[in-house]
mmCIF file of C-alpha atoms and ligand atoms in Angstrom:
data_model
loop_
_atom_site.group_PDB
_atom_site.id
_atom_site.type_symbol
_atom_site.label_atom_id
_atom_site.label_comp_id
_atom_site.label_asym_id
_atom_site.label_seq_id
_atom_site.Cartn_x
_atom_site.Cartn_y
_atom_site.Cartn_z
ATOM 1 C CA MET A 1039 9.681 -19.625 23.669
ATOM 2 C CA ASP A 1040 12.103 -18.049 26.244
ATOM 3 C CA ASP A 1041 10.952 -14.524 27.093
ATOM 4 C CA LYS A 1042 14.651 -13.356 26.387
ATOM 5 C CA ILE A 1043 14.634 -14.928 22.899
ATOM 6 C CA LYS A 1044 11.298 -13.479 22.242
ATOM 7 C CA ALA A 1045 12.468 -9.952 23.372
ATOM 8 C CA LEU A 1046 15.697 -10.056 21.499
ATOM 9 C CA SER A 1047 13.897 -11.258 18.273
ATOM 10 C CA ALA A 1048 11.051 -8.875 18.423
ATOM 11 C CA PRO A 1049 10.433 -7.125 15.159
ATOM 12 C CA ILE A 1050 12.227 -3.758 15.040
ATOM 13 C CA GLY A 1051 9.741 -2.145 12.663
ATOM 14 C CA THR A 1052 9.314 -1.079 8.972
ATOM 15 C CA THR A 1053 12.325 0.657 7.512
ATOM 16 C CA LEU A 1054 11.983 3.922 5.218
ATOM 17 C CA ASP A 1055 13.410 1.997 2.261
ATOM 18 C CA ARG A 1056 10.831 -0.860 2.910
ATOM 19 C CA CYS A 1057 8.002 1.572 3.302
ATOM 20 C CA ILE A 1058 8.965 3.413 0.134
ATOM 21 C CA ASP A 1059 8.836 0.125 -1.780
ATOM 22 C CA LEU A 1060 5.700 -0.951 -0.326
ATOM 23 C CA ASN A 1061 3.964 2.253 -1.337
ATOM 24 C CA GLN A 1062 5.732 2.639 -4.743
ATOM 25 C CA ASP A 1063 2.563 1.658 -6.694
ATOM 26 C CA GLU A 1064 0.955 4.961 -4.908
ATOM 27 C CA PHE A 1065 3.052 7.020 -7.342
ATOM 28 C CA PRO A 1066 1.141 7.824 -10.592
ATOM 29 C CA TYR A 1067 4.428 7.548 -12.675
ATOM 30 C CA ALA A 1068 5.867 4.717 -10.545
ATOM 31 C CA THR A 1069 9.210 3.746 -12.240
ATOM 32 C CA GLY A 1070 11.263 3.635 -8.888
ATOM 33 C CA ASP A 1071 12.724 7.142 -9.647
ATOM 34 C CA LEU A 1072 10.837 9.014 -6.820
ATOM 35 C CA SER A 1073 11.628 6.017 -4.508
ATOM 36 C CA ARG A 1074 15.341 6.448 -5.240
ATOM 37 C CA LEU A 1075 14.981 10.200 -4.770
ATOM 38 C CA LEU A 1076 13.301 9.758 -1.355
ATOM 39 C CA ARG A 1077 16.084 7.351 -0.415
ATOM 40 C CA ASP A 1078 18.816 9.983 -1.526
ATOM 41 C CA ILE A 1079 17.122 12.363 0.822
ATOM 42 C CA GLY A 1080 17.098 9.792 3.696
ATOM 43 C CA LEU A 1081 20.880 9.398 3.130
ATOM 44 C CA ALA A 1082 21.601 13.004 3.022
ATOM 45 C CA ALA A 1083 19.619 13.494 6.209
ATOM 46 C CA LYS A 1084 21.584 10.845 8.056
ATOM 47 C CA ILE A 1085 24.894 12.429 7.079
ATOM 48 C CA LEU A 1086 23.655 15.999 8.011
ATOM 49 C CA GLY A 1087 22.326 14.610 11.188
ATOM 50 C CA ARG A 1088 25.829 13.353 12.194
ATOM 51 C CA GLU A 1089 27.305 16.663 11.305
ATOM 52 C CA ILE A 1090 24.718 18.454 13.480
ATOM 53 C CA ASN A 1091 25.121 16.118 16.455
ATOM 54 C CA ARG A 1092 28.927 16.643 16.407
ATOM 55 C CA ALA A 1093 28.868 20.398 15.566
ATOM 56 C CA GLY A 1094 29.932 21.548 19.028
ATOM 57 C CA LEU A 1095 32.898 19.026 19.017
ATOM 58 C CA ALA A 1096 33.862 19.822 15.397
ATOM 59 C CA GLY A 1097 33.532 23.609 15.972
ATOM 60 C CA ILE A 1098 31.168 24.085 13.012
ATOM 61 C CA GLY A 1099 28.309 25.537 15.100
ATOM 62 C CA GLY A 1100 29.402 29.232 14.083
ATOM 63 C CA MET A 1101 29.217 31.575 11.112
ATOM 64 C CA ALA A 1102 30.419 30.753 7.568
ATOM 65 C CA GLY A 1103 31.407 34.401 6.911
ATOM 66 C CA SER A 1104 29.141 34.490 3.902
ATOM 67 C CA GLU A 1105 25.583 35.705 3.071
ATOM 68 C CA ASN A 1106 22.638 33.956 1.279
ATOM 69 C CA ILE A 1107 20.454 35.530 -1.297
ATOM 70 C CA GLN A 1108 18.381 37.193 1.401
ATOM 71 C CA GLY A 1109 21.454 38.930 2.933
ATOM 72 C CA GLU A 1110 21.207 36.544 5.924
ATOM 73 C CA ASP A 1111 24.504 35.630 7.406
ATOM 74 C CA GLN A 1112 25.008 31.953 6.756
ATOM 75 C CA LYS A 1113 25.886 29.458 9.364
ATOM 76 C CA MET A 1114 28.606 26.954 8.632
ATOM 77 C CA LEU A 1115 25.949 24.306 8.878
ATOM 78 C CA ASP A 1116 23.619 26.165 6.385
ATOM 79 C CA VAL A 1117 26.520 25.752 3.954
ATOM 80 C CA VAL A 1118 27.411 22.109 4.999
ATOM 81 C CA GLY A 1119 23.574 21.264 4.629
ATOM 82 C CA HIS A 1120 23.481 22.756 1.130
ATOM 83 C CA ILE A 1121 26.578 20.925 0.044
ATOM 84 C CA ARG A 1122 25.543 17.456 1.519
ATOM 85 C CA PHE A 1123 22.037 17.600 -0.018
ATOM 86 C CA VAL A 1124 23.208 18.867 -3.497
ATOM 87 C CA ARG A 1125 25.917 16.339 -3.626
ATOM 88 C CA ALA A 1126 23.531 13.496 -2.642
ATOM 89 C CA LEU A 1127 20.944 14.610 -5.243
ATOM 90 C CA LYS A 1128 23.539 15.070 -7.979
ATOM 91 C CA MET A 1129 24.942 11.649 -7.309
ATOM 92 C CA GLY A 1130 21.541 10.065 -6.925
ATOM 93 C CA GLY A 1131 20.708 11.089 -10.583
ATOM 94 C CA GLN A 1132 16.951 11.817 -9.940
ATOM 95 C CA VAL A 1133 16.778 15.576 -9.830
ATOM 96 C CA CYS A 1134 17.568 17.751 -12.729
ATOM 97 C CA CYS A 1135 17.670 20.997 -10.721
ATOM 98 C CA ILE A 1136 17.500 22.331 -7.212
ATOM 99 C CA VAL A 1137 16.191 25.570 -5.762
ATOM 100 C CA SER A 1138 18.096 26.023 -2.442
ATOM 101 C CA GLU A 1139 17.789 28.750 0.111
ATOM 102 C CA GLU A 1140 21.483 28.869 0.328
ATOM 103 C CA GLN A 1141 21.955 29.548 -3.485
ATOM 104 C CA GLU A 1142 20.717 32.551 -5.299
ATOM 105 C CA GLU A 1143 20.692 30.770 -8.801
ATOM 106 C CA LEU A 1144 19.037 27.567 -9.685
ATOM 107 C CA VAL A 1145 21.371 24.676 -9.084
ATOM 108 C CA LEU A 1146 21.839 22.606 -12.236
ATOM 109 C CA THR A 1147 22.642 18.990 -11.190
ATOM 110 C CA GLY A 1148 23.872 18.054 -14.825
ATOM 111 C CA ASN A 1149 21.273 15.142 -14.654
ATOM 112 C CA GLU A 1150 19.406 16.372 -17.737
ATOM 113 C CA ASP A 1151 17.680 13.048 -18.029
ATOM 114 C CA ALA A 1152 16.248 13.383 -14.547
ATOM 115 C CA LYS A 1153 12.520 13.920 -14.278
ATOM 116 C CA TYR A 1154 12.273 15.633 -10.833
ATOM 117 C CA VAL A 1155 12.951 19.176 -9.425
ATOM 118 C CA ILE A 1156 13.404 19.815 -5.762
ATOM 119 C CA ALA A 1157 12.993 23.074 -3.865
ATOM 120 C CA MET A 1158 14.607 22.885 -0.382
ATOM 121 C CA ASP A 1159 15.789 24.726 2.823
ATOM 122 C CA PRO A 1160 18.759 22.586 3.780
ATOM 123 C CA LEU A 1161 18.756 23.962 7.365
ATOM 124 C CA ASP A 1162 15.686 25.702 8.731
ATOM 125 C CA GLY A 1163 15.841 27.472 11.945
ATOM 126 C CA SER A 1164 19.560 28.011 11.670
ATOM 127 C CA SER A 1165 19.453 30.784 14.163
ATOM 128 C CA ASN A 1166 19.017 28.090 16.841
ATOM 129 C CA ILE A 1167 22.052 25.821 15.787
ATOM 130 C CA GLU A 1168 24.623 27.126 18.531
ATOM 131 C CA VAL A 1169 22.056 26.902 21.114
ATOM 132 C CA ASN A 1170 21.191 23.273 20.471
ATOM 133 C CA VAL A 1171 17.492 23.876 19.800
ATOM 134 C CA PRO A 1172 15.768 21.566 17.194
ATOM 135 C CA ILE A 1173 16.406 22.526 13.544
ATOM 136 C CA GLY A 1174 15.273 21.033 10.338
ATOM 137 C CA THR A 1175 15.519 20.398 6.538
ATOM 138 C CA VAL A 1176 12.376 21.273 4.310
ATOM 139 C CA PHE A 1177 11.909 19.745 0.731
ATOM 140 C CA GLY A 1178 9.269 19.765 -2.004
ATOM 141 C CA ILE A 1179 9.399 17.632 -5.060
ATOM 142 C CA TYR A 1180 8.089 18.381 -8.431
ATOM 143 C CA ARG A 1181 7.957 16.676 -11.955
ATOM 144 C CA ARG A 1182 9.952 18.882 -14.263
ATOM 145 C CA LYS A 1183 7.934 20.780 -17.031
ATOM 146 C CA THR A 1184 10.565 21.000 -19.697
ATOM 147 C CA GLU A 1185 11.530 18.184 -21.773
ATOM 148 C CA VAL A 1186 13.628 15.398 -20.331
ATOM 149 C CA GLY A 1187 17.120 15.562 -21.874
ATOM 150 C CA THR A 1188 16.988 19.396 -22.086
ATOM 151 C CA SER A 1189 18.438 21.960 -19.752
ATOM 152 C CA PRO A 1190 15.795 22.895 -16.984
ATOM 153 C CA THR A 1191 14.658 26.389 -16.607
ATOM 154 C CA VAL A 1192 13.625 28.660 -13.644
ATOM 155 C CA ALA A 1193 10.462 29.783 -15.281
ATOM 156 C CA GLU A 1194 9.143 26.410 -16.245
ATOM 157 C CA ASP A 1195 10.775 24.066 -13.685
ATOM 158 C CA ALA A 1196 11.354 25.982 -10.641
ATOM 159 C CA LEU A 1197 8.383 28.460 -10.480
ATOM 160 C CA GLN A 1198 5.586 25.840 -10.094
ATOM 161 C CA PRO A 1199 2.582 26.303 -7.592
ATOM 162 C CA GLY A 1200 2.752 24.067 -4.503
ATOM 163 C CA HIS A 1201 -0.231 21.950 -5.730
ATOM 164 C CA GLU A 1202 2.124 20.626 -8.419
ATOM 165 C CA GLN A 1203 4.258 18.868 -5.746
ATOM 166 C CA VAL A 1204 4.348 15.056 -6.129
ATOM 167 C CA ALA A 1205 5.949 14.698 -2.714
ATOM 168 C CA ALA A 1206 7.204 16.916 0.253
ATOM 169 C CA GLY A 1207 8.515 16.497 3.815
ATOM 170 C CA TYR A 1208 10.949 17.595 6.446
ATOM 171 C CA VAL A 1209 13.774 16.269 8.585
ATOM 172 C CA LEU A 1210 13.711 17.279 12.128
ATOM 173 C CA PHE A 1211 16.964 17.199 13.989
ATOM 174 C CA GLY A 1212 15.576 17.167 17.646
ATOM 175 C CA SER A 1213 15.750 14.914 20.720
ATOM 176 C CA SER A 1214 15.554 12.245 17.933
ATOM 177 C CA THR A 1215 15.732 12.619 14.313
ATOM 178 C CA MET A 1216 12.656 12.267 12.311
ATOM 179 C CA LEU A 1217 11.782 12.227 8.635
ATOM 180 C CA VAL A 1218 8.144 13.121 7.849
ATOM 181 C CA TYR A 1219 6.925 13.045 4.210
ATOM 182 C CA THR A 1220 3.854 12.823 1.913
ATOM 183 C CA THR A 1221 3.402 11.538 -1.604
ATOM 184 C CA GLY A 1222 -0.246 12.749 -1.675
ATOM 185 C CA TYR A 1223 -1.457 9.546 0.158
ATOM 186 C CA GLY A 1224 -1.298 10.651 3.701
ATOM 187 C CA VAL A 1225 1.714 11.595 5.937
ATOM 188 C CA ASN A 1226 4.104 9.172 7.542
ATOM 189 C CA GLY A 1227 6.867 9.767 10.165
ATOM 190 C CA PHE A 1228 9.977 7.857 10.568
ATOM 191 C CA THR A 1229 12.311 7.902 13.579
ATOM 192 C CA TYR A 1230 16.037 7.450 12.995
ATOM 193 C CA ASP A 1231 17.752 4.563 15.057
ATOM 194 C CA PRO A 1232 21.430 5.568 15.040
ATOM 195 C CA THR A 1233 22.377 2.167 16.377
ATOM 196 C CA LEU A 1234 21.344 0.727 13.034
ATOM 197 C CA GLY A 1235 21.609 3.588 10.847
ATOM 198 C CA GLU A 1236 17.962 3.297 9.711
ATOM 199 C CA PHE A 1237 14.816 5.240 9.746
ATOM 200 C CA TYR A 1238 11.846 3.227 11.126
ATOM 201 C CA LEU A 1239 8.042 3.964 10.592
ATOM 202 C CA SER A 1240 7.171 5.284 14.091
ATOM 203 C CA HIS A 1241 4.188 7.719 13.158
ATOM 204 C CA PRO A 1242 1.979 6.215 10.410
ATOM 205 C CA LYS A 1243 -0.787 8.151 8.843
ATOM 206 C CA MET A 1244 -0.108 11.392 10.945
ATOM 207 C CA ARG A 1245 -3.176 13.641 11.428
ATOM 208 C CA PHE A 1246 -3.463 17.057 13.046
ATOM 209 C CA PRO A 1247 -5.643 16.316 16.409
ATOM 210 C CA GLU A 1248 -9.248 17.777 15.861
ATOM 211 C CA GLU A 1249 -8.666 20.094 18.858
ATOM 212 C CA GLY A 1250 -5.739 22.200 19.476
ATOM 213 C CA ASN A 1251 -4.994 25.375 21.515
ATOM 214 C CA ILE A 1252 -1.305 26.162 20.901
ATOM 215 C CA TYR A 1253 -0.564 29.256 18.996
ATOM 216 C CA SER A 1254 2.919 29.988 17.749
ATOM 217 C CA ILE A 1255 4.132 33.438 16.556
ATOM 218 C CA ASN A 1256 6.861 35.894 17.212
ATOM 219 C CA GLU A 1257 4.912 38.225 19.374
ATOM 220 C CA SER A 1258 7.880 40.695 19.755
ATOM 221 C CA HIS A 1259 6.398 42.188 16.464
ATOM 222 C CA TYR A 1260 2.857 42.557 18.077
ATOM 223 C CA PHE A 1261 2.776 46.229 17.451
ATOM 224 C CA LYS A 1262 4.040 45.891 13.970
ATOM 225 C CA TYR A 1263 1.437 43.328 12.911
ATOM 226 C CA ALA A 1264 -1.913 44.525 11.155
ATOM 227 C CA GLU A 1265 -4.774 45.274 13.650
ATOM 228 C CA ALA A 1266 -6.536 41.971 12.442
ATOM 229 C CA ILE A 1267 -3.608 39.994 13.781
ATOM 230 C CA GLN A 1268 -3.441 41.872 16.889
ATOM 231 C CA GLN A 1269 -7.059 41.149 17.539
ATOM 232 C CA TYR A 1270 -6.566 37.452 16.690
ATOM 233 C CA LEU A 1271 -3.801 37.361 19.217
ATOM 234 C CA ASN A 1272 -5.996 39.047 21.961
ATOM 235 C CA HIS A 1273 -8.529 36.358 21.182
ATOM 236 C CA CYS A 1274 -6.057 33.599 21.639
ATOM 237 C CA LYS A 1275 -5.220 35.102 25.018
ATOM 238 C CA GLN A 1276 -8.940 35.561 26.047
ATOM 239 C CA GLU A 1277 -9.572 31.824 24.912
ATOM 240 C CA GLY A 1278 -6.710 30.677 27.268
ATOM 241 C CA TYR A 1279 -4.693 29.287 24.333
ATOM 242 C CA THR A 1280 -1.195 28.499 25.185
ATOM 243 C CA ALA A 1281 1.754 30.271 23.382
ATOM 244 C CA ARG A 1282 4.778 28.393 22.178
ATOM 245 C CA TYR A 1283 7.500 29.548 19.773
ATOM 246 C CA ILE A 1284 10.822 27.813 19.247
ATOM 247 C CA GLY A 1285 11.816 29.988 16.380
ATOM 248 C CA SER A 1286 12.469 27.180 14.087
ATOM 249 C CA PHE A 1287 9.659 26.679 11.622
ATOM 250 C CA VAL A 1288 9.972 22.863 11.284
ATOM 251 C CA SER A 1289 9.959 22.428 15.057
ATOM 252 C CA ASP A 1290 6.917 24.599 15.671
ATOM 253 C CA PHE A 1291 5.133 23.021 12.773
ATOM 254 C CA HIS A 1292 5.930 19.412 13.948
ATOM 255 C CA ARG A 1293 4.614 20.290 17.582
ATOM 256 C CA SER A 1294 1.308 21.527 15.965
ATOM 257 C CA LEU A 1295 1.071 18.406 13.906
ATOM 258 C CA ILE A 1296 1.459 16.221 16.993
ATOM 259 C CA LYS A 1297 -0.644 18.340 19.663
ATOM 260 C CA GLY A 1298 -2.704 20.435 17.518
ATOM 261 C CA GLY A 1299 -2.016 24.121 17.001
ATOM 262 C CA ILE A 1300 -1.423 27.131 14.654
ATOM 263 C CA TYR A 1301 1.761 28.743 13.400
ATOM 264 C CA LEU A 1302 1.717 32.264 11.954
ATOM 265 C CA TYR A 1303 4.252 34.439 10.278
ATOM 266 C CA PRO A 1304 2.252 37.295 9.007
ATOM 267 C CA ALA A 1305 3.472 40.282 6.995
ATOM 268 C CA THR A 1306 5.483 42.416 9.369
ATOM 269 C CA PRO A 1307 5.606 45.944 8.135
ATOM 270 C CA GLY A 1308 9.260 47.469 8.653
ATOM 271 C CA VAL A 1309 10.706 43.981 9.054
ATOM 272 C CA TYR A 1310 9.323 41.480 6.636
ATOM 273 C CA PRO A 1311 6.536 43.263 4.722
ATOM 274 C CA GLU A 1312 5.750 40.149 2.693
ATOM 275 C CA GLY A 1313 6.132 37.924 5.605
ATOM 276 C CA LYS A 1314 9.470 36.078 6.297
ATOM 277 C CA LEU A 1315 8.986 32.503 5.077
ATOM 278 C CA ARG A 1316 9.882 31.580 1.647
ATOM 279 C CA LEU A 1317 6.949 30.109 -0.530
ATOM 280 C CA LEU A 1318 8.841 27.462 -2.537
ATOM 281 C CA TYR A 1319 11.225 25.789 0.037
ATOM 282 C CA GLU A 1320 9.408 26.553 3.499
ATOM 283 C CA CYS A 1321 5.607 27.159 2.988
ATOM 284 C CA ASN A 1322 4.577 24.914 0.038
ATOM 285 C CA PRO A 1323 6.207 21.633 1.333
ATOM 286 C CA LEU A 1324 4.712 22.101 4.787
ATOM 287 C CA ALA A 1325 1.453 23.148 3.330
ATOM 288 C CA PHE A 1326 1.314 19.834 1.392
ATOM 289 C CA ILE A 1327 2.035 17.992 4.563
ATOM 290 C CA ALA A 1328 -0.534 20.018 6.619
ATOM 291 C CA GLU A 1329 -3.444 19.373 4.069
ATOM 292 C CA GLN A 1330 -2.566 15.746 3.818
ATOM 293 C CA ALA A 1331 -2.794 15.681 7.713
ATOM 294 C CA GLY A 1332 -6.173 17.270 7.706
ATOM 295 C CA GLY A 1333 -4.824 20.808 8.348
ATOM 296 C CA MET A 1334 -4.801 23.982 6.289
ATOM 297 C CA ALA A 1335 -2.238 26.599 5.039
ATOM 298 C CA TYR A 1336 -3.121 30.082 3.951
ATOM 299 C CA GLY A 1337 -1.054 33.152 2.926
ATOM 300 C CA GLY A 1338 -2.381 36.581 1.838
ATOM 301 C CA GLY A 1339 -5.910 35.316 1.967
ATOM 302 C CA GLN A 1340 -5.115 32.523 -0.411
ATOM 303 C CA ARG A 1341 -4.445 28.756 -0.215
ATOM 304 C CA ILE A 1342 -0.619 28.697 -0.015
ATOM 305 C CA MET A 1343 -0.440 25.889 -2.674
ATOM 306 C CA ASP A 1344 -2.505 27.953 -5.090
ATOM 307 C CA ILE A 1345 0.003 30.893 -5.143
ATOM 308 C CA VAL A 1346 1.891 31.150 -8.525
ATOM 309 C CA PRO A 1347 5.537 31.837 -7.643
ATOM 310 C CA LYS A 1348 7.081 34.850 -9.280
ATOM 311 C CA ASP A 1349 10.460 34.417 -7.711
ATOM 312 C CA MET A 1350 12.457 31.319 -6.482
ATOM 313 C CA HIS A 1351 13.143 33.098 -3.008
ATOM 314 C CA GLN A 1352 9.903 35.014 -2.669
ATOM 315 C CA ARG A 1353 8.424 35.407 0.838
ATOM 316 C CA VAL A 1354 4.660 35.122 1.731
ATOM 317 C CA PRO A 1355 2.620 35.651 4.901
ATOM 318 C CA LEU A 1356 1.755 32.222 6.329
ATOM 319 C CA VAL A 1357 -0.889 30.789 8.664
ATOM 320 C CA ILE A 1358 -0.721 26.983 9.084
ATOM 321 C CA GLY A 1359 -1.956 24.326 11.270
ATOM 322 C CA SER A 1360 -5.132 22.494 12.617
ATOM 323 C CA GLU A 1361 -8.223 23.188 10.411
ATOM 324 C CA ARG A 1362 -10.407 24.629 13.173
ATOM 325 C CA MET A 1363 -7.608 27.009 14.286
ATOM 326 C CA VAL A 1364 -6.695 28.056 10.860
ATOM 327 C CA LYS A 1365 -10.282 28.793 9.981
ATOM 328 C CA GLU A 1366 -10.733 30.724 13.290
ATOM 329 C CA ALA A 1367 -7.682 32.771 12.521
ATOM 330 C CA MET A 1368 -8.798 33.377 8.949
ATOM 331 C CA GLY A 1369 -12.113 34.621 10.305
ATOM 332 C CA PHE A 1370 -10.139 37.535 11.845
ATOM 333 C CA LEU A 1371 -7.723 38.052 8.958
ATOM 334 C CA ASP A 1372 -10.323 38.060 6.201
HETATM 335 P P1 FBP B 2299 15.793 29.980 8.079
HETATM 336 O O1 FBP B 2299 16.386 29.796 9.416
HETATM 337 O O2 FBP B 2299 15.808 28.779 7.222
HETATM 338 O O3 FBP B 2299 16.132 31.324 7.547
HETATM 339 O O4 FBP B 2299 14.187 30.089 8.550
HETATM 340 C C1 FBP B 2299 13.512 30.940 8.992
HETATM 341 C C2 FBP B 2299 13.172 30.840 10.356
HETATM 342 O O5 FBP B 2299 14.311 30.668 11.157
HETATM 343 C C3 FBP B 2299 12.103 29.883 10.720
HETATM 344 O O6 FBP B 2299 12.570 28.650 11.046
HETATM 345 C C4 FBP B 2299 11.559 30.449 12.007
HETATM 346 O O7 FBP B 2299 10.164 30.072 12.256
HETATM 347 C C5 FBP B 2299 11.652 31.815 11.873
HETATM 348 O O8 FBP B 2299 12.601 32.069 10.859
HETATM 349 C C6 FBP B 2299 12.020 32.604 13.052
HETATM 350 O O9 FBP B 2299 12.030 34.053 12.748
HETATM 351 P P2 FBP B 2299 12.137 35.212 13.685
HETATM 352 O O10 FBP B 2299 13.408 35.011 14.530
HETATM 353 O O11 FBP B 2299 11.981 36.458 13.045
HETATM 354 O O12 FBP B 2299 10.929 34.936 14.758
#
């Protein structure tokens, strides 16, 4: 066969939709609903990705003039991300309620017959939007606890520990757009091909490399951190580890997953006494990914996914990354 024809007809790869179909029998309750929900997330990610790429041209890289529940100034894209995902999930019909960083109350979708609950950070790392540094979306999916057909509640449906997640993942809006997720059977990464409008499987069965020597933490808080953290950071320097900190959790986590490494956001007295990152829609989803990729995630001396949430927007200290590096850090912290 002519080489040109061979090259032009080479297989492009496995699409996200095809992968979801192929792996559907992995889902304990396989009825297609979770598959449809993952597709809805893929669609919302494509749309938000377009808005992010055009933000500078559309003049939507700035402030929204409103605050979220944490009193943080919302960026326009924070609000756009929230609206885009909530609309896609409402229309998709698979989610009965949504916990979102950008809304204080539980979002009731009106889909009372839906079986799933989603906790999400529509746009993580938003302090990096106008400086064109990678940002992301984080999501964790749970089965509802209340009766299908009834109105979901915060106490039963939203405040579930991370080990109840049936799926979790993130979208990374970086030099390329990637969707990385797990349903409890390993971690797969998909890269978006804008010329075809499809996510293609580019990183099958992702695992943390055994070895890693990159540590990621906001060291400007060094003197505020507990002595144990200071000692661990001194150790990282003595060991010749490399420091990297993008300041958007999804990006720092993704780098650790690819190259090996550890990310920490400890309790920071005077700034974030409980830690900065939110348990339900930042820590739990990436903890599920981390464990499925051979890594670990701890907070307050406890496995992150065993923490029983008290509040939808509660913050927790976090140590997450390669198993060897997290164990080493826990050795200092414990
Ligand atoms: P949001 O942008 O979603 O609020 O996320 C919090 C976050 O931006 C993380 O992505 C990032 O790792 C961290 O805060 C950076 O915090 P700091 O600027 O205090 O180091």
